[in-house]
PDB file of C-alpha atoms (C1' of nucleotides) in Angstrom:
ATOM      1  CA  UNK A   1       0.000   0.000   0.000  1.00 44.00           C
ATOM      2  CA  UNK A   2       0.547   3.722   0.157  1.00 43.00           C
ATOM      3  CA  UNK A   3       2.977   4.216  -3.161  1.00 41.00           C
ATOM      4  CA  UNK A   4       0.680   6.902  -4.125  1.00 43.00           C
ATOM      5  CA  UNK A   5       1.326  10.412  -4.595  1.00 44.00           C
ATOM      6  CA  UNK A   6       3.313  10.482  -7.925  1.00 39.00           C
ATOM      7  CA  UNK A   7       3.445  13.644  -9.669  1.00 42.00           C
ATOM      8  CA  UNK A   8       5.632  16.600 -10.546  1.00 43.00           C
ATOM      9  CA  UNK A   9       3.141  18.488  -8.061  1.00 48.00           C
ATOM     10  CA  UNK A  10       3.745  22.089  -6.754  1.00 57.00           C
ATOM     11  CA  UNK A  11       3.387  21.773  -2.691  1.00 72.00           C
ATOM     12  CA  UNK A  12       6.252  19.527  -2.304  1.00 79.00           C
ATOM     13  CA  UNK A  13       6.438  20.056   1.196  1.00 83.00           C
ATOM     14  CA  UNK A  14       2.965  19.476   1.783  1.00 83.00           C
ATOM     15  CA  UNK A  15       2.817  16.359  -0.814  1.00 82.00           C
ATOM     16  CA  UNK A  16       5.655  15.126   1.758  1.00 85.00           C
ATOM     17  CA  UNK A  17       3.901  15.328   4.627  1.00 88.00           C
ATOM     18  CA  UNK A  18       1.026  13.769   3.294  1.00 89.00           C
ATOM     19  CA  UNK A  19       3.028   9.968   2.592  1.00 89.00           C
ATOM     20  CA  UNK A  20       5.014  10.422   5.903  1.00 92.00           C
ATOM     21  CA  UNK A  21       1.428  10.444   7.526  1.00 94.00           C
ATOM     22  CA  UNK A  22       0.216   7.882   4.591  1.00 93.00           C
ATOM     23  CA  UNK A  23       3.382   5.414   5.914  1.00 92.00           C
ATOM     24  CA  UNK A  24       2.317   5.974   9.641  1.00 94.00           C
ATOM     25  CA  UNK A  25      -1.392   5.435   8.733  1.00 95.00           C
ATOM     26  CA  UNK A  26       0.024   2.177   7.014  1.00 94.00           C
ATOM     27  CA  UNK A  27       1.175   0.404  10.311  1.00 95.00           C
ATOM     28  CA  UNK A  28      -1.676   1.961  12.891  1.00 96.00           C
ATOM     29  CA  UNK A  29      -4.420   1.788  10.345  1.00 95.00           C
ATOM     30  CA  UNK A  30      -4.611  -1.497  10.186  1.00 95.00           C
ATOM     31  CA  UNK A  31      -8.064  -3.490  12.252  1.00 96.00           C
ATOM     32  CA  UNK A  32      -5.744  -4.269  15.866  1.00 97.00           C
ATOM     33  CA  UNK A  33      -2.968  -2.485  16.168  1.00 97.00           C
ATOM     34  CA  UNK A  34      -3.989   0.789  18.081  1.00 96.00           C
ATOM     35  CA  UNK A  35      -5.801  -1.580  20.746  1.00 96.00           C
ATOM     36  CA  UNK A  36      -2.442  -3.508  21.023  1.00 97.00           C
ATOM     37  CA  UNK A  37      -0.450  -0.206  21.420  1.00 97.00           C
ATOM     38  CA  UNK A  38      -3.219   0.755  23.952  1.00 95.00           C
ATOM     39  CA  UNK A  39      -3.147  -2.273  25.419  1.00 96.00           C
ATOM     40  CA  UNK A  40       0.746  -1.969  25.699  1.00 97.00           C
ATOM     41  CA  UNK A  41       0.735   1.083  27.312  1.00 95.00           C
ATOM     42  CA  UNK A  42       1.084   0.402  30.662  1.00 94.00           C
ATOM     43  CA  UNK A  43       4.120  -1.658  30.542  1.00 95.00           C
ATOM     44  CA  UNK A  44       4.697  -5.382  29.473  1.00 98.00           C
ATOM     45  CA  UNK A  45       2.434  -7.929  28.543  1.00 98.00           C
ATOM     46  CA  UNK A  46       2.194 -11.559  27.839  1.00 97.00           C
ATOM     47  CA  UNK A  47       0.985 -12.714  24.854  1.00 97.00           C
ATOM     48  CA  UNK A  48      -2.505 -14.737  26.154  1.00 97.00           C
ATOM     49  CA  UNK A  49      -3.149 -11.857  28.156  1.00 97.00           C
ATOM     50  CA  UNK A  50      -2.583  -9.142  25.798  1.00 97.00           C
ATOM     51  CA  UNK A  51      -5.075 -11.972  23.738  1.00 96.00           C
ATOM     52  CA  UNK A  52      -7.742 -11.750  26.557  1.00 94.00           C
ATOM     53  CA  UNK A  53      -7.517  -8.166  27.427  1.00 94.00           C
ATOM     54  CA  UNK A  54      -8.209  -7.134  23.783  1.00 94.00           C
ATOM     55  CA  UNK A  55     -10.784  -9.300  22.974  1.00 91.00           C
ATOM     56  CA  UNK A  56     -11.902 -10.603  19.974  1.00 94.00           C
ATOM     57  CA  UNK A  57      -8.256 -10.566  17.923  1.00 97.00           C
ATOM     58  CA  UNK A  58      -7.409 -13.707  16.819  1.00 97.00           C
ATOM     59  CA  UNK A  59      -3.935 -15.797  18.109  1.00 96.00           C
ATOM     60  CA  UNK A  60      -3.182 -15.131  14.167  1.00 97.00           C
ATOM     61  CA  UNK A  61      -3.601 -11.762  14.041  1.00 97.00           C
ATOM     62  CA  UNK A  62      -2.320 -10.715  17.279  1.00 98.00           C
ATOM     63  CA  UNK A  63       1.451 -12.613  15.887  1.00 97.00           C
ATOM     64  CA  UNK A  64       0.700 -10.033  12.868  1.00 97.00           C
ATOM     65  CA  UNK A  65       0.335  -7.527  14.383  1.00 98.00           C
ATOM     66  CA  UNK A  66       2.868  -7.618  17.077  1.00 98.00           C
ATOM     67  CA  UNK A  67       5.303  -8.508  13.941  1.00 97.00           C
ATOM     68  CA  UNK A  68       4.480  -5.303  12.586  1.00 97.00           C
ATOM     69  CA  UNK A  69       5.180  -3.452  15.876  1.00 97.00           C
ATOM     70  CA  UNK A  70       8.206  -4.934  16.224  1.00 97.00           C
ATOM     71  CA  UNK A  71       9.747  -4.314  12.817  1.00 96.00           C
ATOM     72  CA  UNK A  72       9.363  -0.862  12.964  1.00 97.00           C
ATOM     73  CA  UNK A  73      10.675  -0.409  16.075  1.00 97.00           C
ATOM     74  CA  UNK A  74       7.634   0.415  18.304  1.00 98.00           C
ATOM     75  CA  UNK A  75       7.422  -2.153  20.429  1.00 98.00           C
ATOM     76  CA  UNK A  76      10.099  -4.789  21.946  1.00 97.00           C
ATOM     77  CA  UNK A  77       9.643  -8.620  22.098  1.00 97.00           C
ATOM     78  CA  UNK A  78      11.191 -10.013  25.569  1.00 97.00           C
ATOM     79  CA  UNK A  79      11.191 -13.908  25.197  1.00 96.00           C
ATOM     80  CA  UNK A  80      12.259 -16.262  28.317  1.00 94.00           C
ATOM     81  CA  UNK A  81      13.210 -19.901  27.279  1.00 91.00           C
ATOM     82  CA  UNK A  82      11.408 -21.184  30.456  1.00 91.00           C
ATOM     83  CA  UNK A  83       9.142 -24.363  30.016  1.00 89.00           C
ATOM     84  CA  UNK A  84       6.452 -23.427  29.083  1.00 91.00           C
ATOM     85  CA  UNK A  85       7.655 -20.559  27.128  1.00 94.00           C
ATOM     86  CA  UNK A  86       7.092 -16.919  28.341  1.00 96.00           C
ATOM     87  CA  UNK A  87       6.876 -13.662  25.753  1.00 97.00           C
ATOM     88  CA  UNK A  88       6.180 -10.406  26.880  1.00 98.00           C
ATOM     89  CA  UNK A  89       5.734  -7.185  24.706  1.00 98.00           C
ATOM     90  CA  UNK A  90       5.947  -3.727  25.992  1.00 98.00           C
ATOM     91  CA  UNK A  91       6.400  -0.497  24.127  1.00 98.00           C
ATOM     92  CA  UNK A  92       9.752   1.008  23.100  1.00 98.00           C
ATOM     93  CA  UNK A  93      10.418   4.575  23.807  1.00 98.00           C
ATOM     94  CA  UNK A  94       9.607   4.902  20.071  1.00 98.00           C
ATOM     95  CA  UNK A  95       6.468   3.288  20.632  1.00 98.00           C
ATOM     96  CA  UNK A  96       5.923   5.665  23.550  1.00 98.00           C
ATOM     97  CA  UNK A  97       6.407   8.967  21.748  1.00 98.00           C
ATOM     98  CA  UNK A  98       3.682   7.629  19.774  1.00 97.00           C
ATOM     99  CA  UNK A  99       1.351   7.541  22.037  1.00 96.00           C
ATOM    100  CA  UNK A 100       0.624  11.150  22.285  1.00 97.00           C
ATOM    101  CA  UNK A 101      -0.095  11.928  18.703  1.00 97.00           C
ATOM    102  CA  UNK A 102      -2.522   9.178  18.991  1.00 96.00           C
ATOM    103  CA  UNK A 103      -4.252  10.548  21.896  1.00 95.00           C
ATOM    104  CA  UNK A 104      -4.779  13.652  20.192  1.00 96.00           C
ATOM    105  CA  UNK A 105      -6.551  12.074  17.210  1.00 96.00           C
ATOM    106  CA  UNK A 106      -8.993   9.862  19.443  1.00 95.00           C
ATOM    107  CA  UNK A 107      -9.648  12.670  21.545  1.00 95.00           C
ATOM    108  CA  UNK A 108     -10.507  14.250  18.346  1.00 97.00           C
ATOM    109  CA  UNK A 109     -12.550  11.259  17.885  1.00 96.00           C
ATOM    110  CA  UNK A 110     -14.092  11.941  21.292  1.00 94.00           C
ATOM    111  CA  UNK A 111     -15.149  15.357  21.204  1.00 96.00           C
ATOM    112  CA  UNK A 112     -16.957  15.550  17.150  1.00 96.00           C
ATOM    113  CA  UNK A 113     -17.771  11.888  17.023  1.00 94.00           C
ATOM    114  CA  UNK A 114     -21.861  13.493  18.014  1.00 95.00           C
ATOM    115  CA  UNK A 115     -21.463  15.177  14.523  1.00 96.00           C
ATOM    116  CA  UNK A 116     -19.976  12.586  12.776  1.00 96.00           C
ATOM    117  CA  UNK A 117     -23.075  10.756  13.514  1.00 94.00           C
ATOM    118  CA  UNK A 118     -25.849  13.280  12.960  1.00 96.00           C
ATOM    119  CA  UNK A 119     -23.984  13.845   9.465  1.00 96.00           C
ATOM    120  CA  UNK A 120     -24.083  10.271   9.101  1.00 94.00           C
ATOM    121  CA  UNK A 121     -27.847  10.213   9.429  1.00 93.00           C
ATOM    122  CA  UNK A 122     -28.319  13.365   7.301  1.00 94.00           C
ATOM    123  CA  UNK A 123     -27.066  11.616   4.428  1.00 93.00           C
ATOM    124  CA  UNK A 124     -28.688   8.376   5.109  1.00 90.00           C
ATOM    125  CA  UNK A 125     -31.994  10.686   5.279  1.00 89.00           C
ATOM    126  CA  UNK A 126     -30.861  12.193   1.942  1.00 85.00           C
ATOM    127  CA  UNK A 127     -30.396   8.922   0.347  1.00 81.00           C
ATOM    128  CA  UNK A 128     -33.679   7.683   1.170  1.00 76.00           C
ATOM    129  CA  UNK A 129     -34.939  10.657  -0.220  1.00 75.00           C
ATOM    130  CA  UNK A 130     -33.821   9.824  -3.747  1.00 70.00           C
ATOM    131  CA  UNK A 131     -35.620   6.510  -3.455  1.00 63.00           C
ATOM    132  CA  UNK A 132     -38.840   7.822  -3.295  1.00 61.00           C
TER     133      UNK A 132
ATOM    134  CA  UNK B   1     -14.410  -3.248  10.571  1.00 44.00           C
ATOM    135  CA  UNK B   2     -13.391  -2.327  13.826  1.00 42.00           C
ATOM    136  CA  UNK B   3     -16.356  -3.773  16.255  1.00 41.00           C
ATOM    137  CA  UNK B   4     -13.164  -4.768  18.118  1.00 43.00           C
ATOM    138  CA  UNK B   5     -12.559  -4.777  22.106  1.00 44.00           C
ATOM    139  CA  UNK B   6     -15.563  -6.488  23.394  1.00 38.00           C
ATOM    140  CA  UNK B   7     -14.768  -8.000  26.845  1.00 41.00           C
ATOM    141  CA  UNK B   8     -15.565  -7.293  30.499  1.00 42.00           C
ATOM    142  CA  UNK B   9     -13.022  -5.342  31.524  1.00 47.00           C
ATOM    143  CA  UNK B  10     -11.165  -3.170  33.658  1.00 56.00           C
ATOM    144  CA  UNK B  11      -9.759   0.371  32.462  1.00 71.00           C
ATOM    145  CA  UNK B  12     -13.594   1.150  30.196  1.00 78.00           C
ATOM    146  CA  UNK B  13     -12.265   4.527  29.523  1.00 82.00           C
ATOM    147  CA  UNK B  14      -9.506   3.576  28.034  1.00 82.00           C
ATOM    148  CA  UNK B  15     -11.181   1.269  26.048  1.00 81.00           C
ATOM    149  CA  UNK B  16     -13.465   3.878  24.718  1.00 84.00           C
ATOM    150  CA  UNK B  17     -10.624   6.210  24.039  1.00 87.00           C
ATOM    151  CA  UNK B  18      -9.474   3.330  22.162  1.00 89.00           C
ATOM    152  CA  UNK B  19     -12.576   2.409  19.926  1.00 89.00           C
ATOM    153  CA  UNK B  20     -12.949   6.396  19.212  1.00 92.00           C
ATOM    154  CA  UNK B  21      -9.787   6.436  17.230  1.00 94.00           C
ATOM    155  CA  UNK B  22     -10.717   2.922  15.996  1.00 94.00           C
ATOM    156  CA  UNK B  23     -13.042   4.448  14.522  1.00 92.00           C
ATOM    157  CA  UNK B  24     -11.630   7.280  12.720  1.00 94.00           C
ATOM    158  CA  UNK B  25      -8.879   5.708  11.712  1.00 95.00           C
ATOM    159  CA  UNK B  26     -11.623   3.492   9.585  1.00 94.00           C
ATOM    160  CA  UNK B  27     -12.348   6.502   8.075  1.00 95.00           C
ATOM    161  CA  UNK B  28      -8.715   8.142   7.552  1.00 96.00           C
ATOM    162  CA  UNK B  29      -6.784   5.088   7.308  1.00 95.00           C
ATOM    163  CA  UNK B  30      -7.671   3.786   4.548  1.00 95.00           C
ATOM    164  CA  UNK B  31      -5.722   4.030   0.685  1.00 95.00           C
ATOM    165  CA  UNK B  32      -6.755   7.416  -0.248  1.00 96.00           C
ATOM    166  CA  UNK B  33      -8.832  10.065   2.303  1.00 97.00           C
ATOM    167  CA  UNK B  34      -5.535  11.479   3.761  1.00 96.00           C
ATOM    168  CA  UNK B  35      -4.357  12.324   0.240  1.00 96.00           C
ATOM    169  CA  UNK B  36      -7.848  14.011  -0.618  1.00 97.00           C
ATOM    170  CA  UNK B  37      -7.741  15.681   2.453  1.00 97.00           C
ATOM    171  CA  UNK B  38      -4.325  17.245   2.245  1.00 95.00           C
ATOM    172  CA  UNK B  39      -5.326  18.503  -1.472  1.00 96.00           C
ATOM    173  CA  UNK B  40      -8.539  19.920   0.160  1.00 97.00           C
ATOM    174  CA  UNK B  41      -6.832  21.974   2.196  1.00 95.00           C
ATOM    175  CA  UNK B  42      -6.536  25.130   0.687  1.00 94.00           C
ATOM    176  CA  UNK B  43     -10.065  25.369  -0.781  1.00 95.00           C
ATOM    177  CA  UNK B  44     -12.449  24.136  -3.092  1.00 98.00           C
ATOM    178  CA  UNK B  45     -11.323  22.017  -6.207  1.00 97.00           C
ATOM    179  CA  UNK B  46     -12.674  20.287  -8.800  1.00 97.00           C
ATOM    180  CA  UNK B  47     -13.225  16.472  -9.234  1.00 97.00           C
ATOM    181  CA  UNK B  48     -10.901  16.061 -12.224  1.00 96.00           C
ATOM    182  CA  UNK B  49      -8.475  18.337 -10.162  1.00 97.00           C
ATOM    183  CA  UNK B  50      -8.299  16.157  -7.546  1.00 97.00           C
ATOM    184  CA  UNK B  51      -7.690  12.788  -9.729  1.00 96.00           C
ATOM    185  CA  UNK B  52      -4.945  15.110 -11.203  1.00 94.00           C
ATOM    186  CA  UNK B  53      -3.510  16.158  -7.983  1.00 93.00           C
ATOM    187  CA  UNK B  54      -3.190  13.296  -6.251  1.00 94.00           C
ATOM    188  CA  UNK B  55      -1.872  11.235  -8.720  1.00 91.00           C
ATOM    189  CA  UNK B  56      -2.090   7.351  -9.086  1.00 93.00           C
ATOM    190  CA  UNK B  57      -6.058   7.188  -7.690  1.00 96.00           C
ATOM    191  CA  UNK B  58      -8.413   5.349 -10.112  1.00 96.00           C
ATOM    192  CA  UNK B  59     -11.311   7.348 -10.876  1.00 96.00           C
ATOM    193  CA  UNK B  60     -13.772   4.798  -9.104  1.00 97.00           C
ATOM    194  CA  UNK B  61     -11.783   5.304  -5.697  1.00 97.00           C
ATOM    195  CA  UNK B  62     -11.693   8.692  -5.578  1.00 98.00           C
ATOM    196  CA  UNK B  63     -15.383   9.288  -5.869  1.00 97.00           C
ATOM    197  CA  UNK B  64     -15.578   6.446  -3.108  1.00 97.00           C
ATOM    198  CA  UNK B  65     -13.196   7.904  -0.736  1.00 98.00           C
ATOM    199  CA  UNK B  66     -15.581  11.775  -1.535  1.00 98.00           C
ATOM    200  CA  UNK B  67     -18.705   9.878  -0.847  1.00 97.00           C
ATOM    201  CA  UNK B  68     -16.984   8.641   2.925  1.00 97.00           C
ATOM    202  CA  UNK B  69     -15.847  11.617   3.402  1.00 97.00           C
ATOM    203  CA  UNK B  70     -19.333  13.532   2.674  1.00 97.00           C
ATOM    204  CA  UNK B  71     -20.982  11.181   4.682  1.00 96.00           C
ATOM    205  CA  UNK B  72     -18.922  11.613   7.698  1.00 96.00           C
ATOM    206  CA  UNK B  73     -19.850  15.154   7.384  1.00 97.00           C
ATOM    207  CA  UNK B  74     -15.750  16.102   6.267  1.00 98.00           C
ATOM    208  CA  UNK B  75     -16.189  17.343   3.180  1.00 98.00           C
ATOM    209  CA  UNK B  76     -19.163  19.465   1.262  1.00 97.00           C
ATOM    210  CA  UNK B  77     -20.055  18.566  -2.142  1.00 97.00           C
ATOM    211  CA  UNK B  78     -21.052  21.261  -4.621  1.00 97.00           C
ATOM    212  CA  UNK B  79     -22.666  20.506  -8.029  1.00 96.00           C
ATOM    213  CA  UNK B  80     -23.546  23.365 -10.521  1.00 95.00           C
ATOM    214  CA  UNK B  81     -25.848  21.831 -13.232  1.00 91.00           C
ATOM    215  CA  UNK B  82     -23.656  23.536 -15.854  1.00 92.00           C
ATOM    216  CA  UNK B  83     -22.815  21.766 -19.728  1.00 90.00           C
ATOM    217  CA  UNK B  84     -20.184  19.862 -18.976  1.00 92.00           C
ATOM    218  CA  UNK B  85     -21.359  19.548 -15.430  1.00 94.00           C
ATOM    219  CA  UNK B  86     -18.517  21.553 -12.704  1.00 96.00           C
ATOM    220  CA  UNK B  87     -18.352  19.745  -9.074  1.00 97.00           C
ATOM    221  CA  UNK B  88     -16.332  21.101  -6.687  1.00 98.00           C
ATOM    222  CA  UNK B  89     -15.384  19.299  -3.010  1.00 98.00           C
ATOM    223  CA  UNK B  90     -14.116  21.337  -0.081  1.00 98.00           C
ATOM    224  CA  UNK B  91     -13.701  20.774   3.429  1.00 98.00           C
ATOM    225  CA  UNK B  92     -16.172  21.592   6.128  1.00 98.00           C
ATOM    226  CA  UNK B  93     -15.793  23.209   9.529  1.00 98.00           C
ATOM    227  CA  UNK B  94     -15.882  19.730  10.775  1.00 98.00           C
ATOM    228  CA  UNK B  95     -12.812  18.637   7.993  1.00 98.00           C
ATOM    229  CA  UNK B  96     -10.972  21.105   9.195  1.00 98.00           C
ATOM    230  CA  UNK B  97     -10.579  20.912  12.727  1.00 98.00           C
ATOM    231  CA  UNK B  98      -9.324  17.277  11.422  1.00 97.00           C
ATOM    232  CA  UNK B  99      -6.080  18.994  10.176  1.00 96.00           C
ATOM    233  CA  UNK B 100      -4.736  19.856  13.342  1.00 97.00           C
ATOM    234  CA  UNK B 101      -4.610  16.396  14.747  1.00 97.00           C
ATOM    235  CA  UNK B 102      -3.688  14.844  11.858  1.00 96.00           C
ATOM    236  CA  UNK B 103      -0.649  16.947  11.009  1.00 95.00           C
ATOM    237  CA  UNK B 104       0.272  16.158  14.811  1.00 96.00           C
ATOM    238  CA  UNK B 105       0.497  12.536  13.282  1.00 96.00           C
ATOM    239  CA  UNK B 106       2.507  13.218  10.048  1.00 95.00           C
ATOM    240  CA  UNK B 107       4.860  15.525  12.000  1.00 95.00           C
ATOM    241  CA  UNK B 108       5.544  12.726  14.214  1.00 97.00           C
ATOM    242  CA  UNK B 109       6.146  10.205  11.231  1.00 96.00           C
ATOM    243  CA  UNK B 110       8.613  12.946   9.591  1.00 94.00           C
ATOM    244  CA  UNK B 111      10.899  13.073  12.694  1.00 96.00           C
ATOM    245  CA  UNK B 112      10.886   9.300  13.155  1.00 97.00           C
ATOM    246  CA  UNK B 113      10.743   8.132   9.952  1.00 95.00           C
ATOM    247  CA  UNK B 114      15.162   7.764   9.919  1.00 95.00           C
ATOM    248  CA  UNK B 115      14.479   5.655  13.907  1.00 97.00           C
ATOM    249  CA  UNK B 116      11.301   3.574  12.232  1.00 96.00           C
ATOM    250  CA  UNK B 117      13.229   2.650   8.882  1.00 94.00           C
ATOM    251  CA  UNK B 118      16.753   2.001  10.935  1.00 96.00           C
ATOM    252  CA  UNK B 119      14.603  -0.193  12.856  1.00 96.00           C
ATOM    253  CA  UNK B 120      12.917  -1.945   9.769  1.00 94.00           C
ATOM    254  CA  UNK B 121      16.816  -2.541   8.242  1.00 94.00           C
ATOM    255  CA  UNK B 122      17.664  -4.481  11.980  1.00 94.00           C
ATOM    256  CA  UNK B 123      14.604  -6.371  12.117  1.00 93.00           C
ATOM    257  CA  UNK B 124      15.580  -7.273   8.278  1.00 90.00           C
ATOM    258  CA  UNK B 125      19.089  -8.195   9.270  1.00 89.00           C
ATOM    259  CA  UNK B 126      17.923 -10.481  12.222  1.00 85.00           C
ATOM    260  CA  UNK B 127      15.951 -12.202   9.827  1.00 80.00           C
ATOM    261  CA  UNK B 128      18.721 -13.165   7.614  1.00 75.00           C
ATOM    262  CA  UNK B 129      20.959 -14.432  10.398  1.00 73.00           C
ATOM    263  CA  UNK B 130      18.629 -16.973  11.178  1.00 71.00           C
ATOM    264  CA  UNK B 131      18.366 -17.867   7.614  1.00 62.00           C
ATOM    265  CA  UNK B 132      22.013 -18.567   7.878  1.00 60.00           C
TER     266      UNK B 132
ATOM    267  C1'  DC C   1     -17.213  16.358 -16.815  1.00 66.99           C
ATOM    268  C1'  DG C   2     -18.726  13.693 -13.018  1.00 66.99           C
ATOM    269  C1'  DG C   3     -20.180   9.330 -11.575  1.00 66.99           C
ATOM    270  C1'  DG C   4     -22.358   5.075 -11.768  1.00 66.99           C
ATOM    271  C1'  DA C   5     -22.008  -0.365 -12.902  1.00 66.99           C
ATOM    272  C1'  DT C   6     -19.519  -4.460 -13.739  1.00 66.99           C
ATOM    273  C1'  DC C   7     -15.712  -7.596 -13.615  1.00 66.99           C
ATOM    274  C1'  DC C   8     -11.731  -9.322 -11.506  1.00 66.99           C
ATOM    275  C1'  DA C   9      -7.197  -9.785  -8.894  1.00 66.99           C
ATOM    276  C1'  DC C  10      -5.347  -9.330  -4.612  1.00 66.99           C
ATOM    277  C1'  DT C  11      -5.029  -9.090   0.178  1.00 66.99           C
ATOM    278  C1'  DG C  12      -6.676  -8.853   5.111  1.00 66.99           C
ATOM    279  C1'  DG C  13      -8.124 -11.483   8.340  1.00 66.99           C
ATOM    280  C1'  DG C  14     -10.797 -15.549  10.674  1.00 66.99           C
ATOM    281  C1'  DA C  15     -10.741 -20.740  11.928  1.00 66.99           C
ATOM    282  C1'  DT C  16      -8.202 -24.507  12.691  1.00 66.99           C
ATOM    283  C1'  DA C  17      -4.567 -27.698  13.375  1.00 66.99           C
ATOM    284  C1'  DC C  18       0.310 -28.594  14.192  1.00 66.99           C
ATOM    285  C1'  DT C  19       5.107 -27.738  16.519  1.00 66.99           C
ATOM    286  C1'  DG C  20       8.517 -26.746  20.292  1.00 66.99           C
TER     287       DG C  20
ATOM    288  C1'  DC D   1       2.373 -20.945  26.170  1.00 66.99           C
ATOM    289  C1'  DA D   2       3.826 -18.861  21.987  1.00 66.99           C
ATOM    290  C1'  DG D   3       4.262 -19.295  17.111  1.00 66.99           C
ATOM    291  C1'  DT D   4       3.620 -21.194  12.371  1.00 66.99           C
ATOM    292  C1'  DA D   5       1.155 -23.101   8.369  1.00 66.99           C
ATOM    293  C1'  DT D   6      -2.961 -23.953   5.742  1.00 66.99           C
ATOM    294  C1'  DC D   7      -7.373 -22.982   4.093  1.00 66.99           C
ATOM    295  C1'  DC D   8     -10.928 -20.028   2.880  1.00 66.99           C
ATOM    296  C1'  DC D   9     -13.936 -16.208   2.494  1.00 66.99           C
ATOM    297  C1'  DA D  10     -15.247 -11.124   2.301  1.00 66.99           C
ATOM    298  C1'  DG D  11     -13.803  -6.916   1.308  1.00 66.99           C
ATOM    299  C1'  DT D  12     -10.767  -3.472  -1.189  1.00 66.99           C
ATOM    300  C1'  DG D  13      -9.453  -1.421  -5.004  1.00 66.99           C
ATOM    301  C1'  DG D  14      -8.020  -1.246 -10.064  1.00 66.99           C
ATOM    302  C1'  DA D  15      -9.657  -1.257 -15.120  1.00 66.99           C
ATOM    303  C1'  DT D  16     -13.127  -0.615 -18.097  1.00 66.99           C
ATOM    304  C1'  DC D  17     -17.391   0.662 -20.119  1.00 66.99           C
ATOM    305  C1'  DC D  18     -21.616   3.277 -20.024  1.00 66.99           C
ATOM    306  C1'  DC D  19     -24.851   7.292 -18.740  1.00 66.99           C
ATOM    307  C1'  DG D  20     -26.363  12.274 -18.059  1.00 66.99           C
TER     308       DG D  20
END
DNA sequence: CGGGATCCACTGGGATACTG
DNA sequence: CAGTATCCCAGTGGATCCCG
């Protein structure tokens, strides 16, 4: 995803800022990783209980997900070679400095999602218009 | 997506915090609505500017990714029954109080883009030791 | 010009079973 | 317990053609 953006455009600086936020977008966009970061956020987790506390992510995903995390640096794997095994996860500083540019967004979320919805059912009302 | 995080559980604000920016990251995280967004900026522009602008969108997607965005209440359509017909998309009150947090995102990504892909090129190289 | 409709390839993501 | 591999389906998104 997220090779877009190809032109010999004016705003370069602007164009720039748009696929830094497109890459970013890219790993936290996906369906689980913001509730793993969120879930992270306290300090380390095991895997099963990162599994229970988010609820509804599958063992698959979760593995994705965490992969993700990892590769870029946002969160660090901690493995013990006990019997039975023991992983735990926990954010890296990286992943911490994240955290705040998140918040903003979701309190974002927070504070208009009221007018998100009425718009939502403005245009539903619209569209049913049309059918008449 | 995203009817994630259902479990009885401890820290419900959180959670909720959580599922808000689960939420609007379904809108915004997606292929193409940052791009449009970013090229909305400034003003009003044309359909056929946009595809243009952006560069690389198919035509179906980029009426798509309008249509979300109108529905969420982001963006204003304006159609003036002119021959050939002129439509014009620009941001709404509600679009642009979006900016703010989001550019709080991309500036993030642009000063830890170098830490995230240094990261990416270790997590690489760990992979191809094992392979060894 | 703007925007549907259709067709199709590709991928995200769930279920499940197997390994160490 | 943590992780991998396989299978399979639903959704995303591109290309194309058609309409006002």
């Amino acid at each position: 995803m997220m090779k877009a953006g190809n032109a010999l455009h004016h705003d370069e600086a602007a164009r720039d800022e748009c696929r830094a936020l497109g890459q970013i977008l890219d790993r936290v966009g996906d369906k689980w990783t913001v509730m793993v970061v969120g879930a992270l956020k306290d300090g380390p987790v095991r895997f099963t209980a990162l599994l229970r506390q988010i609820g509804g992510v599958s063992h698959r995903m979760l593995t994705l997900t965490l992969r993700g995390l990892e590769e870029d640096g946002l969160v660090k794997r901690t493995s013990f070679p006990t019997i039975p095994p023991k992983v735990t996860y926990e954010l890296s500083p990286l992943g911490h400095s994240l955290i705040d540019p998140l918040r903003t967004l979701s309190q974002w979320a927070v504070e208009h999602r009221p007018e998100v919805e009425s718009a939502r059912r403005a245009f539903r009302a619209e569209q049913d218009d049309e059918a008449a």
